[in-house]
Amino acid sequence: MERNIRMEEVSDGKLYGINDMVKADCNDCKGCFACCQGMGNSIVLDPLDIYRLTTGLHCTFESLLTEKLELNVVDGIILPNLKMSGNTQACAFLNGEGRCSIHSIRPGICRIFPLGRLYENGGFQYFLQIHECKKQNRSKVKVKKWIDTPDIAKNEAFINRWHYFLKEIGKMLEKSSDEVRKQINLYLLNAFFVVSYDADKDFYEQFEERIKEAENQISGLH
């Protein structure tokens, strides 16, 4: 999901790579969970997020949709997002103590917060969102350590691949009939989210197989 923003209004004016130091460390949040409430449908999930959740919780994507996740249209494409619930509109994975119950397998957007991603020239860099985190006096941490994701090079390649794939799909959908848009959306939802991933195999290899097949299939539908 892309936002139309003025970088000088939302960031510290710098762009960061994975080996840069950035003031993002919230010191374990210490009781604060403001960013886990009232986020609407903005915590959009990607295939890696679903792989982590389904394999980590030993459940299916469909079962997650009953309470924890929901589907919404993002730039013309149906994608899953974390569900906010209750009077406080809190993340469905937030426990009674205000802590994340899936912290080790939390989604990518949660991992990088309060960082964001700026996509340009076929790639992306990170930026620090200066108004989003309520914690003051954050300390510096290396971006790679903060994101806390194994195989960071593969991870960034995946994020990039998925982002620009969806961008191309979005352009295609704008020119497609309602029936074709429906077919493509149902195909994407099934191929990347509903069909289970093998927990014993490398996710990135499975994803690459699926996206190559998707590119072939969708070119035939359009």
PDB file of C-alpha atoms in Angstrom:
ATOM      1  CA  MET A   1       0.000   0.000   0.000  1.00  0.00           C
ATOM      2  CA  GLU A   2       1.497   3.289  -1.111  1.00  0.00           C
ATOM      3  CA  ARG A   3       0.750   6.595   0.565  1.00  0.00           C
ATOM      4  CA  ASN A   4       0.979  10.021  -0.993  1.00  0.00           C
ATOM      5  CA  ILE A   5       3.071  11.858   1.577  1.00  0.00           C
ATOM      6  CA  ARG A   6       5.576  14.687   1.787  1.00  0.00           C
ATOM      7  CA  MET A   7       8.735  13.143   3.186  1.00  0.00           C
ATOM      8  CA  GLU A   8       9.843  16.368   4.840  1.00  0.00           C
ATOM      9  CA  GLU A   9       6.634  16.376   6.881  1.00  0.00           C
ATOM     10  CA  VAL A  10       6.755  12.790   8.154  1.00  0.00           C
ATOM     11  CA  SER A  11      10.448  11.902   8.380  1.00  0.00           C
ATOM     12  CA  ASP A  12      13.750  13.198   9.724  1.00  0.00           C
ATOM     13  CA  GLY A  13      14.811  13.866   6.159  1.00  0.00           C
ATOM     14  CA  LYS A  14      17.165  10.905   5.930  1.00  0.00           C
ATOM     15  CA  LEU A  15      17.053   7.577   4.119  1.00  0.00           C
ATOM     16  CA  TYR A  16      18.533   4.469   5.689  1.00  0.00           C
ATOM     17  CA  GLY A  17      19.993   1.146   4.568  1.00  0.00           C
ATOM     18  CA  ILE A  18      20.133  -2.024   6.655  1.00  0.00           C
ATOM     19  CA  ASN A  19      23.590  -1.221   8.052  1.00  0.00           C
ATOM     20  CA  ASP A  20      22.777   2.342   9.100  1.00  0.00           C
ATOM     21  CA  MET A  21      22.048   3.439  12.660  1.00  0.00           C
ATOM     22  CA  VAL A  22      18.629   4.995  13.298  1.00  0.00           C
ATOM     23  CA  LYS A  23      16.782   6.298  16.386  1.00  0.00           C
ATOM     24  CA  ALA A  24      14.107   3.599  16.362  1.00  0.00           C
ATOM     25  CA  ASP A  25      14.761   1.546  19.510  1.00  0.00           C
ATOM     26  CA  CYS A  26      11.799   1.975  21.859  1.00  0.00           C
ATOM     27  CA  ASN A  27      13.521   0.110  24.728  1.00  0.00           C
ATOM     28  CA  ASP A  28      11.075  -2.816  24.646  1.00  0.00           C
ATOM     29  CA  CYS A  29       8.158  -0.326  24.595  1.00  0.00           C
ATOM     30  CA  LYS A  30       7.841  -0.598  28.415  1.00  0.00           C
ATOM     31  CA  GLY A  31       4.095  -0.906  28.639  1.00  0.00           C
ATOM     32  CA  CYS A  32       3.255   1.214  25.612  1.00  0.00           C
ATOM     33  CA  PHE A  33       1.120  -0.361  22.900  1.00  0.00           C
ATOM     34  CA  ALA A  34      -0.262   2.746  21.196  1.00  0.00           C
ATOM     35  CA  CYS A  35       0.847   1.516  17.761  1.00  0.00           C
ATOM     36  CA  CYS A  36      -1.166  -1.699  18.267  1.00  0.00           C
ATOM     37  CA  GLN A  37      -4.491   0.148  18.470  1.00  0.00           C
ATOM     38  CA  GLY A  38      -6.637   2.150  16.108  1.00  0.00           C
ATOM     39  CA  MET A  39      -4.688   1.245  12.993  1.00  0.00           C
ATOM     40  CA  GLY A  40      -7.801   0.466  10.959  1.00  0.00           C
ATOM     41  CA  ASN A  41      -6.952  -1.789   8.032  1.00  0.00           C
ATOM     42  CA  SER A  42      -3.513  -0.266   7.468  1.00  0.00           C
ATOM     43  CA  ILE A  43      -1.415  -3.248   8.630  1.00  0.00           C
ATOM     44  CA  VAL A  44      -1.506  -4.997   5.272  1.00  0.00           C
ATOM     45  CA  LEU A  45       0.088  -8.438   5.203  1.00  0.00           C
ATOM     46  CA  ASP A  46       2.256 -10.024   2.541  1.00  0.00           C
ATOM     47  CA  PRO A  47       2.856 -13.723   1.747  1.00  0.00           C
ATOM     48  CA  LEU A  48       5.797 -13.951   4.177  1.00  0.00           C
ATOM     49  CA  ASP A  49       3.605 -12.654   6.987  1.00  0.00           C
ATOM     50  CA  ILE A  50       1.038 -15.352   6.266  1.00  0.00           C
ATOM     51  CA  TYR A  51       3.740 -18.012   6.023  1.00  0.00           C
ATOM     52  CA  ARG A  52       5.061 -16.980   9.441  1.00  0.00           C
ATOM     53  CA  LEU A  53       1.621 -16.900  11.032  1.00  0.00           C
ATOM     54  CA  THR A  54       0.283 -20.155   9.602  1.00  0.00           C
ATOM     55  CA  THR A  55       3.447 -22.160  10.217  1.00  0.00           C
ATOM     56  CA  GLY A  56       4.161 -20.550  13.591  1.00  0.00           C
ATOM     57  CA  LEU A  57       0.627 -20.955  14.905  1.00  0.00           C
ATOM     58  CA  HIS A  58       0.023 -24.258  13.079  1.00  0.00           C
ATOM     59  CA  CYS A  59      -3.180 -23.048  11.493  1.00  0.00           C
ATOM     60  CA  THR A  60      -4.660 -22.219   8.123  1.00  0.00           C
ATOM     61  CA  PHE A  61      -5.147 -18.846   6.499  1.00  0.00           C
ATOM     62  CA  GLU A  62      -8.909 -19.424   6.539  1.00  0.00           C
ATOM     63  CA  SER A  63      -8.907 -20.004  10.303  1.00  0.00           C
ATOM     64  CA  LEU A  64      -7.028 -16.731  10.856  1.00  0.00           C
ATOM     65  CA  LEU A  65      -9.761 -14.917   8.941  1.00  0.00           C
ATOM     66  CA  THR A  66     -12.360 -15.946  11.520  1.00  0.00           C
ATOM     67  CA  GLU A  67     -10.966 -13.646  14.248  1.00  0.00           C
ATOM     68  CA  LYS A  68      -7.467 -12.315  13.664  1.00  0.00           C
ATOM     69  CA  LEU A  69      -7.353 -11.097  10.064  1.00  0.00           C
ATOM     70  CA  GLU A  70      -9.685  -9.558   7.511  1.00  0.00           C
ATOM     71  CA  LEU A  71      -9.676  -8.856   3.793  1.00  0.00           C
ATOM     72  CA  ASN A  72      -9.815  -5.418   2.222  1.00  0.00           C
ATOM     73  CA  VAL A  73      -9.174  -3.886  -1.174  1.00  0.00           C
ATOM     74  CA  VAL A  74      -5.830  -2.078  -1.475  1.00  0.00           C
ATOM     75  CA  ASP A  75      -5.236  -0.227  -4.744  1.00  0.00           C
ATOM     76  CA  GLY A  76      -7.722  -2.531  -6.440  1.00  0.00           C
ATOM     77  CA  ILE A  77      -6.233  -5.744  -5.024  1.00  0.00           C
ATOM     78  CA  ILE A  78      -7.782  -7.880  -2.272  1.00  0.00           C
ATOM     79  CA  LEU A  79      -5.194  -8.308   0.497  1.00  0.00           C
ATOM     80  CA  PRO A  80      -5.289  -9.455   4.143  1.00  0.00           C
ATOM     81  CA  ASN A  81      -4.628  -7.141   7.067  1.00  0.00           C
ATOM     82  CA  LEU A  82      -4.495  -7.394  10.843  1.00  0.00           C
ATOM     83  CA  LYS A  83      -7.933  -7.003  12.388  1.00  0.00           C
ATOM     84  CA  MET A  84      -8.578  -4.359  15.022  1.00  0.00           C
ATOM     85  CA  SER A  85     -11.285  -5.288  17.521  1.00  0.00           C
ATOM     86  CA  GLY A  86     -13.022  -4.311  20.753  1.00  0.00           C
ATOM     87  CA  ASN A  87     -13.773  -0.889  22.192  1.00  0.00           C
ATOM     88  CA  THR A  88     -10.169   0.202  21.864  1.00  0.00           C
ATOM     89  CA  GLN A  89      -9.833  -1.154  18.327  1.00  0.00           C
ATOM     90  CA  ALA A  90      -6.766  -3.110  19.360  1.00  0.00           C
ATOM     91  CA  CYS A  91      -4.876  -5.637  17.265  1.00  0.00           C
ATOM     92  CA  ALA A  92      -6.483  -9.053  17.642  1.00  0.00           C
ATOM     93  CA  PHE A  93      -3.081 -10.486  18.610  1.00  0.00           C
ATOM     94  CA  LEU A  94      -2.589  -8.077  21.537  1.00  0.00           C
ATOM     95  CA  ASN A  95      -2.877  -9.927  24.859  1.00  0.00           C
ATOM     96  CA  GLY A  96      -4.442  -8.759  28.124  1.00  0.00           C
ATOM     97  CA  GLU A  97      -1.171  -7.267  29.328  1.00  0.00           C
ATOM     98  CA  GLY A  98      -0.866  -5.116  26.234  1.00  0.00           C
ATOM     99  CA  ARG A  99       1.888  -7.240  24.732  1.00  0.00           C
ATOM    100  CA  CYS A 100       2.159  -8.813  21.300  1.00  0.00           C
ATOM    101  CA  SER A 101       1.294 -12.507  21.528  1.00  0.00           C
ATOM    102  CA  ILE A 102       3.023 -13.244  18.201  1.00  0.00           C
ATOM    103  CA  HIS A 103       6.128 -11.104  18.634  1.00  0.00           C
ATOM    104  CA  SER A 104       8.575 -13.661  17.231  1.00  0.00           C
ATOM    105  CA  ILE A 105       6.443 -14.076  14.088  1.00  0.00           C
ATOM    106  CA  ARG A 106       5.024 -10.559  13.898  1.00  0.00           C
ATOM    107  CA  PRO A 107       4.297  -9.045  10.443  1.00  0.00           C
ATOM    108  CA  GLY A 108       6.879  -7.077   8.496  1.00  0.00           C
ATOM    109  CA  ILE A 109       5.153  -3.719   8.997  1.00  0.00           C
ATOM    110  CA  CYS A 110       5.251  -4.277  12.756  1.00  0.00           C
ATOM    111  CA  ARG A 111       8.907  -5.304  12.593  1.00  0.00           C
ATOM    112  CA  ILE A 112      10.092  -2.108  10.947  1.00  0.00           C
ATOM    113  CA  PHE A 113       7.895   0.362  12.898  1.00  0.00           C
ATOM    114  CA  PRO A 114       8.534   3.274  13.421  1.00  0.00           C
ATOM    115  CA  LEU A 115      10.403   2.974  10.145  1.00  0.00           C
ATOM    116  CA  GLY A 116       8.669   3.102   6.800  1.00  0.00           C
ATOM    117  CA  ARG A 117       9.785   2.177   3.296  1.00  0.00           C
ATOM    118  CA  LEU A 118      10.288   4.588   0.414  1.00  0.00           C
ATOM    119  CA  TYR A 119      10.075   2.829  -2.941  1.00  0.00           C
ATOM    120  CA  GLU A 120      11.765   4.455  -5.898  1.00  0.00           C
ATOM    121  CA  ASN A 121      13.887   3.560  -8.924  1.00  0.00           C
ATOM    122  CA  GLY A 122      12.970  -0.104  -8.690  1.00  0.00           C
ATOM    123  CA  GLY A 123      14.121  -0.489  -5.097  1.00  0.00           C
ATOM    124  CA  PHE A 124      13.461   0.899  -1.628  1.00  0.00           C
ATOM    125  CA  GLN A 125      15.101   2.471   1.403  1.00  0.00           C
ATOM    126  CA  TYR A 126      13.914   2.966   4.958  1.00  0.00           C
ATOM    127  CA  PHE A 127      12.920   6.249   6.565  1.00  0.00           C
ATOM    128  CA  LEU A 128      12.105   7.183  10.155  1.00  0.00           C
ATOM    129  CA  GLN A 129       8.496   8.221  10.771  1.00  0.00           C
ATOM    130  CA  ILE A 130       8.845  11.022  13.303  1.00  0.00           C
ATOM    131  CA  HIS A 131       5.181  11.381  14.330  1.00  0.00           C
ATOM    132  CA  GLU A 132       4.059   7.761  14.606  1.00  0.00           C
ATOM    133  CA  CYS A 133       5.765   6.365  17.728  1.00  0.00           C
ATOM    134  CA  LYS A 134       4.640   7.804  21.079  1.00  0.00           C
ATOM    135  CA  LYS A 135       7.827   6.831  22.904  1.00  0.00           C
ATOM    136  CA  GLN A 136      10.273   9.650  23.549  1.00  0.00           C
ATOM    137  CA  ASN A 137      14.064   9.484  23.740  1.00  0.00           C
ATOM    138  CA  ARG A 138      14.439   6.481  21.480  1.00  0.00           C
ATOM    139  CA  SER A 139      17.967   5.125  21.191  1.00  0.00           C
ATOM    140  CA  LYS A 140      19.972   4.318  18.095  1.00  0.00           C
ATOM    141  CA  VAL A 141      19.981   0.819  16.669  1.00  0.00           C
ATOM    142  CA  LYS A 142      21.234  -0.692  13.433  1.00  0.00           C
ATOM    143  CA  VAL A 143      18.355  -1.055  10.975  1.00  0.00           C
ATOM    144  CA  LYS A 144      19.180  -4.721  10.351  1.00  0.00           C
ATOM    145  CA  LYS A 145      19.077  -5.514  14.070  1.00  0.00           C
ATOM    146  CA  TRP A 146      15.841  -3.605  14.557  1.00  0.00           C
ATOM    147  CA  ILE A 147      14.036  -5.464  11.767  1.00  0.00           C
ATOM    148  CA  ASP A 148      15.169  -8.768  13.303  1.00  0.00           C
ATOM    149  CA  THR A 149      14.635 -10.913  10.211  1.00  0.00           C
ATOM    150  CA  PRO A 150      16.811 -13.866   9.139  1.00  0.00           C
ATOM    151  CA  ASP A 151      18.273 -13.819   5.616  1.00  0.00           C
ATOM    152  CA  ILE A 152      17.860 -10.050   5.380  1.00  0.00           C
ATOM    153  CA  ALA A 153      19.146  -9.886   1.789  1.00  0.00           C
ATOM    154  CA  LYS A 154      16.573 -12.466   0.670  1.00  0.00           C
ATOM    155  CA  ASN A 155      13.948 -10.658   2.696  1.00  0.00           C
ATOM    156  CA  GLU A 156      14.592  -7.308   1.042  1.00  0.00           C
ATOM    157  CA  ALA A 157      14.617  -8.943  -2.407  1.00  0.00           C
ATOM    158  CA  PHE A 158      11.250 -10.537  -1.614  1.00  0.00           C
ATOM    159  CA  ILE A 159       9.743  -7.267  -0.350  1.00  0.00           C
ATOM    160  CA  ASN A 160      10.885  -5.498  -3.472  1.00  0.00           C
ATOM    161  CA  ARG A 161       9.600  -8.260  -5.766  1.00  0.00           C
ATOM    162  CA  TRP A 162       6.182  -8.332  -4.104  1.00  0.00           C
ATOM    163  CA  HIS A 163       5.783  -4.546  -4.073  1.00  0.00           C
ATOM    164  CA  TYR A 164       6.546  -4.011  -7.730  1.00  0.00           C
ATOM    165  CA  PHE A 165       4.565  -7.107  -8.728  1.00  0.00           C
ATOM    166  CA  LEU A 166       1.475  -5.671  -7.009  1.00  0.00           C
ATOM    167  CA  LYS A 167       2.137  -2.304  -8.601  1.00  0.00           C
ATOM    168  CA  GLU A 168       2.073  -3.863 -12.066  1.00  0.00           C
ATOM    169  CA  ILE A 169      -1.037  -5.857 -11.208  1.00  0.00           C
ATOM    170  CA  GLY A 170      -2.728  -2.660 -10.061  1.00  0.00           C
ATOM    171  CA  LYS A 171      -2.018  -0.986 -13.391  1.00  0.00           C
ATOM    172  CA  MET A 172      -3.373  -4.023 -15.209  1.00  0.00           C
ATOM    173  CA  LEU A 173      -6.566  -4.091 -13.153  1.00  0.00           C
ATOM    174  CA  GLU A 174      -7.304  -0.457 -14.000  1.00  0.00           C
ATOM    175  CA  LYS A 175      -7.600  -1.453 -17.646  1.00  0.00           C
ATOM    176  CA  SER A 176      -9.465  -4.723 -17.066  1.00  0.00           C
ATOM    177  CA  SER A 177     -13.148  -5.604 -17.061  1.00  0.00           C
ATOM    178  CA  ASP A 178     -14.955  -6.335 -13.805  1.00  0.00           C
ATOM    179  CA  GLU A 179     -14.914 -10.056 -14.573  1.00  0.00           C
ATOM    180  CA  VAL A 180     -11.169 -10.129 -15.235  1.00  0.00           C
ATOM    181  CA  ARG A 181     -10.493  -8.093 -12.084  1.00  0.00           C
ATOM    182  CA  LYS A 182     -12.492 -10.620 -10.091  1.00  0.00           C
ATOM    183  CA  GLN A 183     -10.647 -13.572 -11.638  1.00  0.00           C
ATOM    184  CA  ILE A 184      -7.228 -12.032 -10.998  1.00  0.00           C
ATOM    185  CA  ASN A 185      -8.057 -11.145  -7.397  1.00  0.00           C
ATOM    186  CA  LEU A 186      -9.377 -14.611  -6.622  1.00  0.00           C
ATOM    187  CA  TYR A 187      -6.319 -16.163  -8.237  1.00  0.00           C
ATOM    188  CA  LEU A 188      -3.877 -13.984  -6.258  1.00  0.00           C
ATOM    189  CA  LEU A 189      -5.680 -14.597  -2.983  1.00  0.00           C
ATOM    190  CA  ASN A 190      -5.599 -18.331  -3.493  1.00  0.00           C
ATOM    191  CA  ALA A 191      -2.071 -18.587  -4.905  1.00  0.00           C
ATOM    192  CA  PHE A 192      -0.292 -16.450  -2.322  1.00  0.00           C
ATOM    193  CA  PHE A 193      -2.404 -16.772   0.816  1.00  0.00           C
ATOM    194  CA  VAL A 194      -4.960 -19.603   0.870  1.00  0.00           C
ATOM    195  CA  VAL A 195      -2.747 -22.408  -0.454  1.00  0.00           C
ATOM    196  CA  SER A 196      -0.566 -23.496   2.462  1.00  0.00           C
ATOM    197  CA  TYR A 197       3.203 -23.078   2.482  1.00  0.00           C
ATOM    198  CA  ASP A 198       5.462 -25.966   3.445  1.00  0.00           C
ATOM    199  CA  ALA A 199       7.076 -25.147   6.792  1.00  0.00           C
ATOM    200  CA  ASP A 200       9.964 -27.503   6.010  1.00  0.00           C
ATOM    201  CA  LYS A 201      10.946 -25.705   2.828  1.00  0.00           C
ATOM    202  CA  ASP A 202      12.500 -22.301   2.216  1.00  0.00           C
ATOM    203  CA  PHE A 203       9.766 -19.686   1.987  1.00  0.00           C
ATOM    204  CA  TYR A 204      11.559 -17.533  -0.564  1.00  0.00           C
ATOM    205  CA  GLU A 205      11.933 -20.447  -2.988  1.00  0.00           C
ATOM    206  CA  GLN A 206       8.237 -21.277  -2.635  1.00  0.00           C
ATOM    207  CA  PHE A 207       7.305 -17.647  -3.176  1.00  0.00           C
ATOM    208  CA  GLU A 208       9.429 -17.345  -6.310  1.00  0.00           C
ATOM    209  CA  GLU A 209       7.771 -20.436  -7.777  1.00  0.00           C
ATOM    210  CA  ARG A 210       4.338 -18.991  -7.072  1.00  0.00           C
ATOM    211  CA  ILE A 211       5.048 -15.532  -8.416  1.00  0.00           C
ATOM    212  CA  LYS A 212       6.513 -16.883 -11.646  1.00  0.00           C
ATOM    213  CA  GLU A 213       3.438 -19.052 -12.111  1.00  0.00           C
ATOM    214  CA  ALA A 214       1.217 -16.069 -11.291  1.00  0.00           C
ATOM    215  CA  GLU A 215       2.912 -13.911 -13.890  1.00  0.00           C
ATOM    216  CA  ASN A 216       2.276 -16.598 -16.509  1.00  0.00           C
ATOM    217  CA  GLN A 217      -1.321 -17.198 -15.477  1.00  0.00           C
ATOM    218  CA  ILE A 218      -2.299 -13.549 -15.201  1.00  0.00           C
ATOM    219  CA  SER A 219      -0.777 -12.641 -18.554  1.00  0.00           C
ATOM    220  CA  GLY A 220      -3.135 -15.229 -20.016  1.00  0.00           C
ATOM    221  CA  LEU A 221      -6.175 -13.734 -18.295  1.00  0.00           C
ATOM    222  CA  HIS A 222      -5.518 -10.142 -19.325  1.00  0.00           C
TER     223      HIS A 222
END
